Amino acid sequence: MKTHTTTNKMIYKTVKSSLVTFSQLMLPSHSNFSGKIHGGFILSLLDQIAFACASKYSGKYCVTASVDRVDFLTPVEVGELLTLKASVNYVGRTSIVVGIRVESQNIQSGEVKHCNSSYFTMICKDENGEKSEAPKLILKNLNEVRRFYKALHRIEEHRKAKEQVKNSIDYKSQDLIDHLLDNHDVKIEID
């Protein structure tokens, strides 16, 4: 298998050096009005573990730049043990993509449910709050290669979609208005 070597002083780290796992018992104070664990509470935990993972990996202060989709697949119940597992999936020049898997476990039955997976893009900062280079990534197995490639693909798709929206849509055009009226349950009442 081909490996990359370099003669400059670039720092490389493994995905394993980034692993963070966090578990917390879900309490009634974490629930919403329907008695399920509040999505905002889970989002807060996701942000915390993304910070811990990226900072552990980079050895630097990291801030959240963006969050890819967060789909809540199954509700989390009061009394379940919520476990978040995070690892670095991709590293750019100053950015780190952290993949997070969330599972809930019914403590009595032992049943484990996959609640969501999400991807946080974190930016490394130096002591002055300026962007700072992230250590580069060593991929040790094909699963890590797959995660790196999928992150790269999501980044490229996001960039393309952003460019397409920026360059091609005339929000004042009658064609766009007709498309919205014909294909969506919407009323347009512009003064």
PDB file of C-alpha atoms in Angstrom:
ATOM      1  CA  MET A   1       0.000   0.000   0.000  1.00  0.00           C
ATOM      2  CA  LYS A   2       1.276   3.476  -0.926  1.00  0.00           C
ATOM      3  CA  THR A   3       2.210   5.809   1.955  1.00  0.00           C
ATOM      4  CA  HIS A   4       2.967   9.500   1.951  1.00  0.00           C
ATOM      5  CA  THR A   5       6.162  10.782   3.491  1.00  0.00           C
ATOM      6  CA  THR A   6       7.403  14.334   3.861  1.00  0.00           C
ATOM      7  CA  THR A   7      10.690  15.975   4.692  1.00  0.00           C
ATOM      8  CA  ASN A   8       9.312  19.172   6.237  1.00  0.00           C
ATOM      9  CA  LYS A   9       8.271  19.401   9.879  1.00  0.00           C
ATOM     10  CA  MET A  10       4.600  18.637   9.335  1.00  0.00           C
ATOM     11  CA  ILE A  11       2.948  16.874  12.261  1.00  0.00           C
ATOM     12  CA  TYR A  12       0.847  13.765  11.615  1.00  0.00           C
ATOM     13  CA  LYS A  13      -1.502  12.076  14.083  1.00  0.00           C
ATOM     14  CA  THR A  14      -3.742   9.018  13.963  1.00  0.00           C
ATOM     15  CA  VAL A  15      -7.525   8.935  14.120  1.00  0.00           C
ATOM     16  CA  LYS A  16      -7.109   6.864  17.300  1.00  0.00           C
ATOM     17  CA  SER A  17      -5.454   9.843  19.011  1.00  0.00           C
ATOM     18  CA  SER A  18      -8.717  11.792  18.565  1.00  0.00           C
ATOM     19  CA  LEU A  19     -11.208   9.288  20.003  1.00  0.00           C
ATOM     20  CA  VAL A  20     -13.558  10.607  22.678  1.00  0.00           C
ATOM     21  CA  THR A  21     -16.511   8.760  24.215  1.00  0.00           C
ATOM     22  CA  PHE A  22     -18.954  10.409  26.568  1.00  0.00           C
ATOM     23  CA  SER A  23     -21.917   8.844  28.390  1.00  0.00           C
ATOM     24  CA  GLN A  24     -24.607  10.531  30.439  1.00  0.00           C
ATOM     25  CA  LEU A  25     -27.769   9.324  32.114  1.00  0.00           C
ATOM     26  CA  MET A  26     -30.817  11.152  30.737  1.00  0.00           C
ATOM     27  CA  LEU A  27     -32.736  12.888  33.526  1.00  0.00           C
ATOM     28  CA  PRO A  28     -36.214  14.437  33.643  1.00  0.00           C
ATOM     29  CA  SER A  29     -34.566  17.888  33.603  1.00  0.00           C
ATOM     30  CA  HIS A  30     -33.274  17.088  30.072  1.00  0.00           C
ATOM     31  CA  SER A  31     -36.750  16.380  28.673  1.00  0.00           C
ATOM     32  CA  ASN A  32     -39.114  18.447  26.553  1.00  0.00           C
ATOM     33  CA  PHE A  33     -42.878  18.869  27.030  1.00  0.00           C
ATOM     34  CA  SER A  34     -43.602  15.455  25.501  1.00  0.00           C
ATOM     35  CA  GLY A  35     -41.324  13.681  27.979  1.00  0.00           C
ATOM     36  CA  LYS A  36     -38.581  12.849  25.451  1.00  0.00           C
ATOM     37  CA  ILE A  37     -35.037  14.199  25.739  1.00  0.00           C
ATOM     38  CA  HIS A  38     -34.887  17.692  24.255  1.00  0.00           C
ATOM     39  CA  GLY A  39     -33.069  17.882  20.908  1.00  0.00           C
ATOM     40  CA  GLY A  40     -31.389  21.118  21.989  1.00  0.00           C
ATOM     41  CA  PHE A  41     -29.837  19.340  24.955  1.00  0.00           C
ATOM     42  CA  ILE A  42     -28.451  16.638  22.653  1.00  0.00           C
ATOM     43  CA  LEU A  43     -27.117  19.318  20.262  1.00  0.00           C
ATOM     44  CA  SER A  44     -25.294  20.926  23.178  1.00  0.00           C
ATOM     45  CA  LEU A  45     -23.667  17.576  24.028  1.00  0.00           C
ATOM     46  CA  LEU A  46     -22.725  17.099  20.349  1.00  0.00           C
ATOM     47  CA  ASP A  47     -20.990  20.479  20.303  1.00  0.00           C
ATOM     48  CA  GLN A  48     -19.122  19.686  23.518  1.00  0.00           C
ATOM     49  CA  ILE A  49     -17.798  16.344  22.284  1.00  0.00           C
ATOM     50  CA  ALA A  50     -16.853  17.847  18.879  1.00  0.00           C
ATOM     51  CA  PHE A  51     -14.811  20.485  20.726  1.00  0.00           C
ATOM     52  CA  ALA A  52     -13.182  17.864  22.975  1.00  0.00           C
ATOM     53  CA  CYS A  53     -12.336  15.578  20.042  1.00  0.00           C
ATOM     54  CA  ALA A  54     -10.879  18.306  17.785  1.00  0.00           C
ATOM     55  CA  SER A  55      -8.962  19.940  20.637  1.00  0.00           C
ATOM     56  CA  LYS A  56      -7.593  16.605  21.869  1.00  0.00           C
ATOM     57  CA  TYR A  57      -6.439  15.760  18.336  1.00  0.00           C
ATOM     58  CA  SER A  58      -4.944  19.160  17.506  1.00  0.00           C
ATOM     59  CA  GLY A  59      -3.676  20.216  20.926  1.00  0.00           C
ATOM     60  CA  LYS A  60      -5.272  23.604  20.188  1.00  0.00           C
ATOM     61  CA  TYR A  61      -8.412  25.524  21.023  1.00  0.00           C
ATOM     62  CA  CYS A  62     -11.050  24.706  18.388  1.00  0.00           C
ATOM     63  CA  VAL A  63     -14.292  26.446  17.509  1.00  0.00           C
ATOM     64  CA  THR A  64     -17.353  25.175  15.660  1.00  0.00           C
ATOM     65  CA  ALA A  65     -17.490  26.481  12.084  1.00  0.00           C
ATOM     66  CA  SER A  66     -20.451  24.456  10.837  1.00  0.00           C
ATOM     67  CA  VAL A  67     -22.626  21.457  11.504  1.00  0.00           C
ATOM     68  CA  ASP A  68     -23.664  19.121   8.735  1.00  0.00           C
ATOM     69  CA  ARG A  69     -27.133  17.592   8.996  1.00  0.00           C
ATOM     70  CA  VAL A  70     -28.338  16.384  12.356  1.00  0.00           C
ATOM     71  CA  ASP A  71     -31.214  13.942  11.901  1.00  0.00           C
ATOM     72  CA  PHE A  72     -32.890  12.703  15.057  1.00  0.00           C
ATOM     73  CA  LEU A  73     -33.576   9.084  14.107  1.00  0.00           C
ATOM     74  CA  THR A  74     -35.184   7.797  17.292  1.00  0.00           C
ATOM     75  CA  PRO A  75     -36.352   9.596  20.443  1.00  0.00           C
ATOM     76  CA  VAL A  76     -34.299   9.318  23.603  1.00  0.00           C
ATOM     77  CA  GLU A  77     -36.201   8.465  26.779  1.00  0.00           C
ATOM     78  CA  VAL A  78     -35.680   9.686  30.333  1.00  0.00           C
ATOM     79  CA  GLY A  79     -33.653   7.041  32.212  1.00  0.00           C
ATOM     80  CA  GLU A  80     -31.663   5.900  29.163  1.00  0.00           C
ATOM     81  CA  LEU A  81     -27.891   6.102  28.989  1.00  0.00           C
ATOM     82  CA  LEU A  82     -26.846   8.355  26.103  1.00  0.00           C
ATOM     83  CA  THR A  83     -23.402   7.645  24.628  1.00  0.00           C
ATOM     84  CA  LEU A  84     -21.643   9.895  22.120  1.00  0.00           C
ATOM     85  CA  LYS A  85     -18.618   8.577  20.209  1.00  0.00           C
ATOM     86  CA  ALA A  86     -16.457  11.062  18.307  1.00  0.00           C
ATOM     87  CA  SER A  87     -13.426  10.804  16.040  1.00  0.00           C
ATOM     88  CA  VAL A  88     -11.654  12.928  13.481  1.00  0.00           C
ATOM     89  CA  ASN A  89     -12.763  11.946   9.969  1.00  0.00           C
ATOM     90  CA  TYR A  90     -10.993  14.592   7.865  1.00  0.00           C
ATOM     91  CA  VAL A  91      -8.366  17.287   8.302  1.00  0.00           C
ATOM     92  CA  GLY A  92      -7.834  20.288   6.036  1.00  0.00           C
ATOM     93  CA  ARG A  93      -5.316  23.088   6.534  1.00  0.00           C
ATOM     94  CA  THR A  94      -7.001  24.607   9.625  1.00  0.00           C
ATOM     95  CA  SER A  95     -10.246  22.625   9.694  1.00  0.00           C
ATOM     96  CA  ILE A  96     -11.102  19.310  11.298  1.00  0.00           C
ATOM     97  CA  VAL A  97     -14.261  17.320  10.544  1.00  0.00           C
ATOM     98  CA  VAL A  98     -15.416  15.373  13.583  1.00  0.00           C
ATOM     99  CA  GLY A  99     -17.851  12.495  13.062  1.00  0.00           C
ATOM    100  CA  ILE A 100     -20.149  11.733  15.982  1.00  0.00           C
ATOM    101  CA  ARG A 101     -22.394   8.729  16.565  1.00  0.00           C
ATOM    102  CA  VAL A 102     -25.058   8.932  19.282  1.00  0.00           C
ATOM    103  CA  GLU A 103     -26.615   5.848  20.839  1.00  0.00           C
ATOM    104  CA  SER A 104     -29.087   5.446  23.679  1.00  0.00           C
ATOM    105  CA  GLN A 105     -29.294   2.357  25.848  1.00  0.00           C
ATOM    106  CA  ASN A 106     -32.225   1.175  27.903  1.00  0.00           C
ATOM    107  CA  ILE A 107     -30.440   0.251  31.110  1.00  0.00           C
ATOM    108  CA  GLN A 108     -33.000  -2.404  32.139  1.00  0.00           C
ATOM    109  CA  SER A 109     -33.288  -4.271  28.817  1.00  0.00           C
ATOM    110  CA  GLY A 110     -29.822  -3.496  27.436  1.00  0.00           C
ATOM    111  CA  GLU A 111     -31.369  -2.486  24.063  1.00  0.00           C
ATOM    112  CA  VAL A 112     -29.170   0.001  22.191  1.00  0.00           C
ATOM    113  CA  LYS A 113     -30.607   2.407  19.595  1.00  0.00           C
ATOM    114  CA  HIS A 114     -28.730   4.546  17.070  1.00  0.00           C
ATOM    115  CA  CYS A 115     -30.156   8.041  17.692  1.00  0.00           C
ATOM    116  CA  ASN A 116     -28.172  10.124  15.221  1.00  0.00           C
ATOM    117  CA  SER A 117     -24.910  10.703  13.430  1.00  0.00           C
ATOM    118  CA  SER A 118     -23.582  14.147  12.663  1.00  0.00           C
ATOM    119  CA  TYR A 119     -20.484  15.917  11.409  1.00  0.00           C
ATOM    120  CA  PHE A 120     -19.030  19.065  12.931  1.00  0.00           C
ATOM    121  CA  THR A 121     -16.414  21.175  11.171  1.00  0.00           C
ATOM    122  CA  MET A 122     -14.084  22.663  13.746  1.00  0.00           C
ATOM    123  CA  ILE A 123     -11.415  25.334  13.175  1.00  0.00           C
ATOM    124  CA  CYS A 124      -8.086  25.346  15.036  1.00  0.00           C
ATOM    125  CA  LYS A 125      -7.126  28.616  16.711  1.00  0.00           C
ATOM    126  CA  ASP A 126      -3.835  29.858  18.109  1.00  0.00           C
ATOM    127  CA  GLU A 127      -3.316  31.804  21.342  1.00  0.00           C
ATOM    128  CA  ASN A 128      -4.287  35.054  19.559  1.00  0.00           C
ATOM    129  CA  GLY A 129      -7.545  33.641  18.205  1.00  0.00           C
ATOM    130  CA  GLU A 130      -6.202  33.399  14.655  1.00  0.00           C
ATOM    131  CA  LYS A 131      -6.662  30.311  12.488  1.00  0.00           C
ATOM    132  CA  SER A 132      -3.905  27.784  13.068  1.00  0.00           C
ATOM    133  CA  GLU A 133      -2.724  24.734  11.111  1.00  0.00           C
ATOM    134  CA  ALA A 134      -4.090  21.390  12.180  1.00  0.00           C
ATOM    135  CA  PRO A 135      -1.923  18.280  12.431  1.00  0.00           C
ATOM    136  CA  LYS A 136      -2.321  16.099   9.351  1.00  0.00           C
ATOM    137  CA  LEU A 137      -4.039  12.739   9.518  1.00  0.00           C
ATOM    138  CA  ILE A 138      -2.625   9.216   9.386  1.00  0.00           C
ATOM    139  CA  LEU A 139      -5.222   6.770   8.046  1.00  0.00           C
ATOM    140  CA  LYS A 140      -4.552   3.269   9.431  1.00  0.00           C
ATOM    141  CA  ASN A 141      -7.383   1.186   7.930  1.00  0.00           C
ATOM    142  CA  LEU A 142      -9.923   1.147   5.118  1.00  0.00           C
ATOM    143  CA  ASN A 143     -12.743   2.339   7.389  1.00  0.00           C
ATOM    144  CA  GLU A 144     -10.731   5.480   8.167  1.00  0.00           C
ATOM    145  CA  VAL A 145     -10.048   5.923   4.430  1.00  0.00           C
ATOM    146  CA  ARG A 146     -13.799   5.584   3.756  1.00  0.00           C
ATOM    147  CA  ARG A 147     -14.688   8.204   6.405  1.00  0.00           C
ATOM    148  CA  PHE A 148     -12.034  10.608   5.084  1.00  0.00           C
ATOM    149  CA  TYR A 149     -13.292  10.216   1.512  1.00  0.00           C
ATOM    150  CA  LYS A 150     -16.956  10.649   2.538  1.00  0.00           C
ATOM    151  CA  ALA A 151     -16.074  13.847   4.431  1.00  0.00           C
ATOM    152  CA  LEU A 152     -14.171  15.120   1.398  1.00  0.00           C
ATOM    153  CA  HIS A 153     -17.178  14.289  -0.787  1.00  0.00           C
ATOM    154  CA  ARG A 154     -19.598  16.142   1.579  1.00  0.00           C
ATOM    155  CA  ILE A 155     -17.308  19.194   1.570  1.00  0.00           C
ATOM    156  CA  GLU A 156     -17.157  19.213  -2.243  1.00  0.00           C
ATOM    157  CA  GLU A 157     -20.937  18.735  -2.604  1.00  0.00           C
ATOM    158  CA  HIS A 158     -21.580  21.553  -0.124  1.00  0.00           C
ATOM    159  CA  ARG A 159     -19.198  23.850  -2.021  1.00  0.00           C
ATOM    160  CA  LYS A 160     -20.885  23.043  -5.358  1.00  0.00           C
ATOM    161  CA  ALA A 161     -24.390  23.574  -3.962  1.00  0.00           C
ATOM    162  CA  LYS A 162     -23.372  26.880  -2.385  1.00  0.00           C
ATOM    163  CA  GLU A 163     -21.867  28.081  -5.683  1.00  0.00           C
ATOM    164  CA  GLN A 164     -24.929  26.984  -7.643  1.00  0.00           C
ATOM    165  CA  VAL A 165     -27.332  28.840  -5.353  1.00  0.00           C
ATOM    166  CA  LYS A 166     -25.131  31.936  -5.320  1.00  0.00           C
ATOM    167  CA  ASN A 167     -24.750  32.101  -9.090  1.00  0.00           C
ATOM    168  CA  SER A 168     -27.906  30.805 -10.678  1.00  0.00           C
ATOM    169  CA  ILE A 169     -31.110  31.786  -8.924  1.00  0.00           C
ATOM    170  CA  ASP A 170     -33.057  34.918  -9.777  1.00  0.00           C
ATOM    171  CA  TYR A 171     -35.512  35.171  -6.909  1.00  0.00           C
ATOM    172  CA  LYS A 172     -37.534  37.823  -8.761  1.00  0.00           C
ATOM    173  CA  SER A 173     -38.145  35.741 -11.890  1.00  0.00           C
ATOM    174  CA  GLN A 174     -41.670  34.745 -12.805  1.00  0.00           C
ATOM    175  CA  ASP A 175     -40.388  31.216 -13.589  1.00  0.00           C
ATOM    176  CA  LEU A 176     -39.237  30.767  -9.999  1.00  0.00           C
ATOM    177  CA  ILE A 177     -42.500  32.136  -8.602  1.00  0.00           C
ATOM    178  CA  ASP A 178     -44.516  29.870 -10.929  1.00  0.00           C
ATOM    179  CA  HIS A 179     -42.405  26.865  -9.869  1.00  0.00           C
ATOM    180  CA  LEU A 180     -43.069  27.586  -6.182  1.00  0.00           C
ATOM    181  CA  LEU A 181     -46.804  28.020  -6.745  1.00  0.00           C
ATOM    182  CA  ASP A 182     -47.107  24.891  -8.924  1.00  0.00           C
ATOM    183  CA  ASN A 183     -44.978  22.527  -6.814  1.00  0.00           C
ATOM    184  CA  HIS A 184     -45.323  23.634  -3.192  1.00  0.00           C
ATOM    185  CA  ASP A 185     -48.127  24.452  -0.809  1.00  0.00           C
ATOM    186  CA  VAL A 186     -47.279  28.135  -0.559  1.00  0.00           C
ATOM    187  CA  LYS A 187     -49.031  31.461  -1.119  1.00  0.00           C
ATOM    188  CA  ILE A 188     -47.037  34.422  -2.364  1.00  0.00           C
ATOM    189  CA  GLU A 189     -48.427  37.796  -1.277  1.00  0.00           C
ATOM    190  CA  ILE A 190     -45.740  40.344  -2.029  1.00  0.00           C
ATOM    191  CA  ASP A 191     -46.713  43.954  -1.341  1.00  0.00           C
TER     192      ASP A 191
END
